[in-house]
Coordinates of N, CA and C in Angstrom, one line a residue:
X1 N 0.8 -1.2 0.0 CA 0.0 0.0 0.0 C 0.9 1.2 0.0
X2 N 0.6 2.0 -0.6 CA 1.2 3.5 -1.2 C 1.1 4.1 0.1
X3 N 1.5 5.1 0.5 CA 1.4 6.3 1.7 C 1.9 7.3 1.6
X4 N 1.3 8.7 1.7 CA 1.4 10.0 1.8 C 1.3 10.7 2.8
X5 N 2.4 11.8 2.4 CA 1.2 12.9 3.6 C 2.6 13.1 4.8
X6 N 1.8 13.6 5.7 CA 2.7 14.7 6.7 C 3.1 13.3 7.8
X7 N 1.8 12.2 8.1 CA 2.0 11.0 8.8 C 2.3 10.5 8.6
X8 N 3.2 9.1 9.3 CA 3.6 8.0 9.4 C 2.4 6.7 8.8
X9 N 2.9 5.7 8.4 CA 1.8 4.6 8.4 C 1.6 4.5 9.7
X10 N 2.3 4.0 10.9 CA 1.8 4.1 12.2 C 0.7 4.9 12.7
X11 N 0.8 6.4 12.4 CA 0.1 7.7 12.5 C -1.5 7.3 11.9
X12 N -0.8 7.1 10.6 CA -2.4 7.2 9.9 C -3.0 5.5 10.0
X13 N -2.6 4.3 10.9 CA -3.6 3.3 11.3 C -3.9 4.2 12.8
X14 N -3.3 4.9 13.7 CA -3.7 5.1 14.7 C -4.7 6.1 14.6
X15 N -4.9 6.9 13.8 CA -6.2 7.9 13.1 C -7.4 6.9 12.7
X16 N -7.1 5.7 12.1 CA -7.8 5.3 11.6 C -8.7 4.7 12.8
X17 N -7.6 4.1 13.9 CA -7.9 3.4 15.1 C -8.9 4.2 16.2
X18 N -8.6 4.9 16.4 CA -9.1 5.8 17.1 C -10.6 6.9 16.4
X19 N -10.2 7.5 15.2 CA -11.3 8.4 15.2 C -12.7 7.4 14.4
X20 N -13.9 7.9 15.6 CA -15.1 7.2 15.4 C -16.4 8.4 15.0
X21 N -16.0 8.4 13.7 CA -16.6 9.4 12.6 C -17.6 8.3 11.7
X22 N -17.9 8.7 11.0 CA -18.7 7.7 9.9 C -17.6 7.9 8.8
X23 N -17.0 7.2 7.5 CA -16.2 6.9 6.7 C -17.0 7.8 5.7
X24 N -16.5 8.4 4.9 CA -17.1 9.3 3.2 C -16.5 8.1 2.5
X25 N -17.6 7.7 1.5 CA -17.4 6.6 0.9 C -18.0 7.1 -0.5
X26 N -16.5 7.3 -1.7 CA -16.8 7.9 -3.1 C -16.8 6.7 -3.6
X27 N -18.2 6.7 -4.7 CA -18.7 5.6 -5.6 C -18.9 6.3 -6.6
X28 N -19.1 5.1 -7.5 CA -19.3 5.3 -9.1 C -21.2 4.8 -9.1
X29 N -21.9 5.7 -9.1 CA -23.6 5.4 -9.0 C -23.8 4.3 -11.0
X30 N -25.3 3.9 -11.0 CA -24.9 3.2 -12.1 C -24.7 3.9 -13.3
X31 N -25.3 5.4 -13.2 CA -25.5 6.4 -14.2 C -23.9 6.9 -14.4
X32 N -23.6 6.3 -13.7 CA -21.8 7.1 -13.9 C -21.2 8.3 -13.0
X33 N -22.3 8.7 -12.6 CA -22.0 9.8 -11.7 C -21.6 9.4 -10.5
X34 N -20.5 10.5 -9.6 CA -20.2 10.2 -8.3 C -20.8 10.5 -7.4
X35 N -21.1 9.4 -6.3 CA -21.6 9.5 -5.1 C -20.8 9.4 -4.0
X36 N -21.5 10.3 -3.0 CA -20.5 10.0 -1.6 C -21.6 9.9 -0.5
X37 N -21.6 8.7 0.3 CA -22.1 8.1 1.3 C -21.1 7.9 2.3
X38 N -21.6 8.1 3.8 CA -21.2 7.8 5.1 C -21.6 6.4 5.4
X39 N -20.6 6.2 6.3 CA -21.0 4.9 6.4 C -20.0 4.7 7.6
X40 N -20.5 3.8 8.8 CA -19.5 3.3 10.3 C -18.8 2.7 9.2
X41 N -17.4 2.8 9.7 CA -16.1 1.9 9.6 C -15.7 1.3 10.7
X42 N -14.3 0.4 10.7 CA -13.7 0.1 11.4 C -12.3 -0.6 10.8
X43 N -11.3 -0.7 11.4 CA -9.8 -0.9 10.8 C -9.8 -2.2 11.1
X44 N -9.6 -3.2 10.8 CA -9.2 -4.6 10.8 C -8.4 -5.4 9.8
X45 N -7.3 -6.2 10.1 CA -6.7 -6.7 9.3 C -6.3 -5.8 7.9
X46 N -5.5 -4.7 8.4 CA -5.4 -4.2 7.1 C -6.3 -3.1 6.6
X47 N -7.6 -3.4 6.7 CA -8.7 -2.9 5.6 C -9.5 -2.1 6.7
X48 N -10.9 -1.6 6.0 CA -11.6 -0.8 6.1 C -12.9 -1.6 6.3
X49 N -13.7 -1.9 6.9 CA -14.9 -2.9 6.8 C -16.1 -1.9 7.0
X50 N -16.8 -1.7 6.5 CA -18.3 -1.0 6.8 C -19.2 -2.2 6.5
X51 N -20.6 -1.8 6.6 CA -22.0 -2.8 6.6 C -22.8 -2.1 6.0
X52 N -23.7 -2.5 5.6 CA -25.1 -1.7 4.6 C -26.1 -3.5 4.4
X53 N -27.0 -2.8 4.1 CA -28.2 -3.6 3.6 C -27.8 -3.9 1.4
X54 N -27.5 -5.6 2.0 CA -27.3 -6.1 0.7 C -28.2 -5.5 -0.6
X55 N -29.1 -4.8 -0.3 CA -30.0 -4.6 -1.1 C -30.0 -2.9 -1.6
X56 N -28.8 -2.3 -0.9 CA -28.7 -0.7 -1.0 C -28.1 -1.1 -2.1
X57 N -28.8 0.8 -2.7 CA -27.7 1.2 -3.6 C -26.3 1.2 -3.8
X58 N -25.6 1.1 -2.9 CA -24.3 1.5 -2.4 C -23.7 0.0 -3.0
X59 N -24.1 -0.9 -2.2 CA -23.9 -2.3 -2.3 C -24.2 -2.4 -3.9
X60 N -25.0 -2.3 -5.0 CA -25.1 -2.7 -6.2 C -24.3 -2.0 -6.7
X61 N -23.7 -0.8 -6.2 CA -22.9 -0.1 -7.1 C -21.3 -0.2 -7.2
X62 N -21.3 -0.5 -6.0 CA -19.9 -1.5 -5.8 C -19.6 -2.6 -6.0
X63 N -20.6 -3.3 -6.0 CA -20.8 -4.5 -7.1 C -20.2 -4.3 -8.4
X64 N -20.8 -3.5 -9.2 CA -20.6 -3.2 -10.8 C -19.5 -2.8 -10.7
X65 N -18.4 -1.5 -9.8 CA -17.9 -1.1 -9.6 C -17.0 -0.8 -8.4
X66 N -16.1 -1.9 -7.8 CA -15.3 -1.6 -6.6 C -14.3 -0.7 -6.4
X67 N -14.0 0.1 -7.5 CA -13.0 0.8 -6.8 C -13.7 2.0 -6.4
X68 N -12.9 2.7 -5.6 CA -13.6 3.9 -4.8 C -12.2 4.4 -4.3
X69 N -13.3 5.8 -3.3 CA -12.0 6.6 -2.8 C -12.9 6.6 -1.4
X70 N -12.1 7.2 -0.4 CA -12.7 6.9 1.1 C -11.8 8.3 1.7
X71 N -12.3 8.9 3.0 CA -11.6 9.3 3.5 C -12.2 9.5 5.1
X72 N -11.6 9.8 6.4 CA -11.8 9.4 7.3 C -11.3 11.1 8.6
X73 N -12.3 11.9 8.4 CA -11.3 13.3 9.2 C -13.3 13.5 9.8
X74 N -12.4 14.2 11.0 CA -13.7 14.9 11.7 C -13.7 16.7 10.7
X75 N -15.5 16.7 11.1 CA -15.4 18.4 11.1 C -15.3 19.3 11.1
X76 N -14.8 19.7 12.5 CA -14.7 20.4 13.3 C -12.6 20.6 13.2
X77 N -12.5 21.9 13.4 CA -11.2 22.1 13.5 C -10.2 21.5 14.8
X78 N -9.2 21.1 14.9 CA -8.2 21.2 13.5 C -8.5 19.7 12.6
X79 N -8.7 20.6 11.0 CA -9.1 19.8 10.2 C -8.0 18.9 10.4
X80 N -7.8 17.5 9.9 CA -6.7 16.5 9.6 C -7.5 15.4 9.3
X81 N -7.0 14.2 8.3 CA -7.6 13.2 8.4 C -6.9 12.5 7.4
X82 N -7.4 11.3 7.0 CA -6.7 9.9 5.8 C -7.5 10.0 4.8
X83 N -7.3 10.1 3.7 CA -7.9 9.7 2.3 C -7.6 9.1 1.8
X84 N -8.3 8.1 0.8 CA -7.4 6.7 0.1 C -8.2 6.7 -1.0
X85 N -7.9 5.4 -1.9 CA -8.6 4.5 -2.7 C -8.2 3.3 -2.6
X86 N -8.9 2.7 -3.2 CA -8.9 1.0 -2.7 C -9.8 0.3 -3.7
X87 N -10.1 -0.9 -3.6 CA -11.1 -1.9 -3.9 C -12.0 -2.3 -2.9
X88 N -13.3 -2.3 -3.4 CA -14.2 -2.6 -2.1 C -14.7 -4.5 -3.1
X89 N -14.6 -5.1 -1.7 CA -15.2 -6.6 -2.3 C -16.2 -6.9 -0.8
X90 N -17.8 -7.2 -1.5 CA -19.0 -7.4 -0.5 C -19.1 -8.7 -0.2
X91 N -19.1 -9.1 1.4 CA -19.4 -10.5 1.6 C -20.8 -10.5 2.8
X92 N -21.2 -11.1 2.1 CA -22.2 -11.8 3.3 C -22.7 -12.5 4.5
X93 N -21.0 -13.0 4.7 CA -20.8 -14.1 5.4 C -20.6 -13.2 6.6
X94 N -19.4 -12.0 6.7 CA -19.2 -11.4 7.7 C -20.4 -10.4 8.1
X95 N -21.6 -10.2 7.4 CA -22.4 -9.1 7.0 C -22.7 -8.7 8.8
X96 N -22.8 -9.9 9.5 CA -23.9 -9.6 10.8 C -22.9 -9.0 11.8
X97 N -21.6 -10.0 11.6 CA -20.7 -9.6 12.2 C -20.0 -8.7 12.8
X98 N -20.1 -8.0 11.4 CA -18.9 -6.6 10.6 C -20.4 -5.8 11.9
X99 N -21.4 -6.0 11.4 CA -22.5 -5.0 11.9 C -22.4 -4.7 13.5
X100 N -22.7 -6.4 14.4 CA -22.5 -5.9 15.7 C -21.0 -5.4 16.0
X101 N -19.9 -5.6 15.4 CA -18.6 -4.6 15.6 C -19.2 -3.3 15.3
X102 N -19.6 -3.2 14.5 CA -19.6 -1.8 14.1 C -20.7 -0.5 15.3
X103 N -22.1 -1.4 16.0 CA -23.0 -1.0 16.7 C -22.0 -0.7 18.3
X104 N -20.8 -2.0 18.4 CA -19.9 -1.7 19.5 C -19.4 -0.4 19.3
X105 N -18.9 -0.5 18.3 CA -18.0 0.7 18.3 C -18.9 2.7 18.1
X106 N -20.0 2.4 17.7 CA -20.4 3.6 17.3 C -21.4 4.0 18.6
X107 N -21.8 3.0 18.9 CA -23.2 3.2 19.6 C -22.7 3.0 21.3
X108 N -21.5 1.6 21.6 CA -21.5 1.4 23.1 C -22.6 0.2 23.1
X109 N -23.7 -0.2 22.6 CA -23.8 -1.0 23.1 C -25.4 -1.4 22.0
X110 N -25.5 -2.8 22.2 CA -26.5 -3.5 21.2 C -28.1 -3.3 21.9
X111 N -27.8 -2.7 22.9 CA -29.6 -1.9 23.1 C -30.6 -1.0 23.0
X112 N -29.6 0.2 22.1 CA -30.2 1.2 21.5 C -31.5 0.8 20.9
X113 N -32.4 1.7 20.8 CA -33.4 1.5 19.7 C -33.2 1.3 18.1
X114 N -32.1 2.0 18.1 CA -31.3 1.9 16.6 C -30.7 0.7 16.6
X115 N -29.6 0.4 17.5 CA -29.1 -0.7 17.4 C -30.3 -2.0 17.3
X116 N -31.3 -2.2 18.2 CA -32.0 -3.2 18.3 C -33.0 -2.9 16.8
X117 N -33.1 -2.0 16.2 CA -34.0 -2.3 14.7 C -32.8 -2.7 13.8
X118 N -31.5 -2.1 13.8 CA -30.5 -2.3 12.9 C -29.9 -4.2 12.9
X119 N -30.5 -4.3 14.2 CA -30.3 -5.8 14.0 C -31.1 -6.9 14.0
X120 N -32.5 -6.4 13.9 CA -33.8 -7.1 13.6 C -33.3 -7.0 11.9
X121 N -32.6 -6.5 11.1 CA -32.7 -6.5 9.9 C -31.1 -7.3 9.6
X122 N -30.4 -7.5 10.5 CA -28.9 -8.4 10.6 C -28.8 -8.9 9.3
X123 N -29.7 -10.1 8.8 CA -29.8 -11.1 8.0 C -29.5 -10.4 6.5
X124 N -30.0 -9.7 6.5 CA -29.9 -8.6 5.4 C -28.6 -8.0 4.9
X125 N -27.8 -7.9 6.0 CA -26.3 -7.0 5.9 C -25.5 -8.1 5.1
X126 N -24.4 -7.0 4.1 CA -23.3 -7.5 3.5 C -22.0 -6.9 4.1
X127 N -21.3 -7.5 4.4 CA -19.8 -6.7 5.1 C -19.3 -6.0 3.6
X128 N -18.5 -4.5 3.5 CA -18.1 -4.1 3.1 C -16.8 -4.2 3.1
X129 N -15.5 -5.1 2.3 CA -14.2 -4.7 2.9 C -13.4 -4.0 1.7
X130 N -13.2 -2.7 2.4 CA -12.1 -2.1 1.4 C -10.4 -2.1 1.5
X131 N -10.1 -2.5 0.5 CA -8.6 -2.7 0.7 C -7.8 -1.2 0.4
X132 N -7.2 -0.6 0.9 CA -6.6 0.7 0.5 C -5.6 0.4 -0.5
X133 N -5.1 0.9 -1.5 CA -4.0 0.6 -2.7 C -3.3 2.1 -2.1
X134 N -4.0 2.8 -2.0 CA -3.1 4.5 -1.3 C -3.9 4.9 -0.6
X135 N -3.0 5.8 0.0 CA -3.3 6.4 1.6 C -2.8 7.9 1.7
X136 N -3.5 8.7 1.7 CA -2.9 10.0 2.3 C -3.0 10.9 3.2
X137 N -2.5 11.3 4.1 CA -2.6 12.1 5.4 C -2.4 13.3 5.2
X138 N -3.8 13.9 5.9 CA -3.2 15.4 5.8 C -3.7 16.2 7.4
X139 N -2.9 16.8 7.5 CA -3.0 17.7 8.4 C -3.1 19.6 8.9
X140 N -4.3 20.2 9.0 CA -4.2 21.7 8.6 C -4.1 22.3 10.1
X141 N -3.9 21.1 11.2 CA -3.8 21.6 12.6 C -3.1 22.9 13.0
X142 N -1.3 23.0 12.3 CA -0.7 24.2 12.5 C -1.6 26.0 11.7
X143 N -1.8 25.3 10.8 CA -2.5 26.9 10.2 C -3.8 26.7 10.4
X144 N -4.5 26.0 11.2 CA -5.5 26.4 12.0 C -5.2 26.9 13.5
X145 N -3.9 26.9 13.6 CA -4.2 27.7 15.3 C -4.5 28.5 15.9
X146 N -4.5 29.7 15.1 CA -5.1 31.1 15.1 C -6.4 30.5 14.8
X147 N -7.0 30.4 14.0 CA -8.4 30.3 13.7 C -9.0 29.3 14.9
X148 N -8.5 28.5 15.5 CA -9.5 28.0 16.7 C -9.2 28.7 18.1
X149 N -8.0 29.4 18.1 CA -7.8 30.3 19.5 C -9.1 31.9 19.0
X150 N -9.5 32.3 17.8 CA -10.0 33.6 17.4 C -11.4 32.8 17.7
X151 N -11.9 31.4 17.2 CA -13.5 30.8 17.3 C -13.6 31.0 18.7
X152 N -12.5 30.7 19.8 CA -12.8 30.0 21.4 C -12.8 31.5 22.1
X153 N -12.6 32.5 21.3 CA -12.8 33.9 21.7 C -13.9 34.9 21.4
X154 N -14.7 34.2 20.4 CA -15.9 34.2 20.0 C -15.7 35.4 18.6
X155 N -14.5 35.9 17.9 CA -14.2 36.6 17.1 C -14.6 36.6 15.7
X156 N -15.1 34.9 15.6 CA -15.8 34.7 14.4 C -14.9 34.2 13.2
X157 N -13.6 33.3 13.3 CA -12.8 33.4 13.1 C -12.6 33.3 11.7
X158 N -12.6 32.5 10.6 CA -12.1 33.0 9.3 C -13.0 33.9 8.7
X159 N -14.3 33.8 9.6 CA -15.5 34.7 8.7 C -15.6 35.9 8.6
X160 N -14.3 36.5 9.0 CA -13.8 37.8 9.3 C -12.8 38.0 7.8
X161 N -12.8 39.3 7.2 CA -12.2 39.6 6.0 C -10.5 39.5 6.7
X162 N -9.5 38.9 6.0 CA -8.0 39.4 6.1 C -7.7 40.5 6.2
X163 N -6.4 40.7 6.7 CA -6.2 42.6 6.2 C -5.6 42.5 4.8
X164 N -5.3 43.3 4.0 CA -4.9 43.5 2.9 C -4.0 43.5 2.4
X165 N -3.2 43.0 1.4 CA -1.8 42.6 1.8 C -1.0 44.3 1.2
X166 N 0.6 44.1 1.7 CA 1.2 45.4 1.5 C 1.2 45.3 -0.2
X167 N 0.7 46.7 -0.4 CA 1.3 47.0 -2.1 C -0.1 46.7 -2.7
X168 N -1.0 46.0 -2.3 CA -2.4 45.6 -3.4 C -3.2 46.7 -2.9
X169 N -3.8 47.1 -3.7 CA -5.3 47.9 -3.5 C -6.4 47.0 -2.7
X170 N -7.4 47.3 -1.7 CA -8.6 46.9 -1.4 C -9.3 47.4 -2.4
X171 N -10.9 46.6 -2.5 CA -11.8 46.2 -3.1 C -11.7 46.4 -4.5
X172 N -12.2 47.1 -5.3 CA -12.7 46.5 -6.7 C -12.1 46.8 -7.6
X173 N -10.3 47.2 -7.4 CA -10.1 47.9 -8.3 C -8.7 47.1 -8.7

């Protein structure tokens, strides 16, 4: 597997390990156009595993077409996160499995009301595993630090104009 970026492979399995986001998952829809769907992850053996109902879109479209792009960052500043592509290959077998991992990890625990409908429908789930071919890390933590010390001061922080640089004219001219 390829690797980029400001991190380490170590770095970017331990991003992977740790942050519990939903995964951006870039597909090819059947029309040819790109889609991007969230979806729970988790890092295992290498890969990327998510779950979906064998019967979603998502699942037929990666069917016809496994490769994709994925990426894995929270929203909130400081931006950083992993982006990739890979091959996604759907199995069945792990489908229930991958799922109550996944309800552990997102949820804490198989008694939610979510959890307990999402696994009245178990039978149904296909494990998703994506294999990463590349990986890239990025990090905007440093040239966010002014902008999250100016947000925690309530300054409004990038939504505020720059000042103007030396030698250019302000506004329209």
């Amino acid at each position: 597997m390829d690797a980029s970026g400001p991190w380490s492979a170590e770095r970017i399995r331990a991003h992977l390990e740790e942050t519990v986001v939903p995964l951006r998952l870039a597909v090819l829809s059947a029309s040819g156009h790109p889609r991007v769907v969230s979806l729970w992850y988790l890092l295992d053996e290498g890969a990327l595993w998510c779950a979906t109902a064998g019967t979603s879109r998502v699942a037929r479209w990666l069917e016809r077409e496994p490769r994709c792009g994925f990426e894995v960052a929270r929203d909130e500043p400081p931006y950083r996160g992993v982006r990739g592509a890979g091959m996604a290959r759907l199995g069945k077998a792990r489908g229930e499995e991958i799922l109550c991992r996944l309800l552990d990890r997102y949820l804490g625990s198989r008694e939610t009301p979510l959890a307990r409908w999402l696994l009245s429908r178990a039978s149904q789930e296909v494990a998703i595993r994506i294999e990463p071919e590349r990986l890239t890390s990025w990090d905007f933590s440093r040239r966010m630090r002014n902008e999250r010390a100016a947000l925690r001061r309530g300054s409004g922080g990038s939504n505020e104009s720059p000042p103007p640089r030396p030698g250019r004219p302000r506004g329209g001219g």
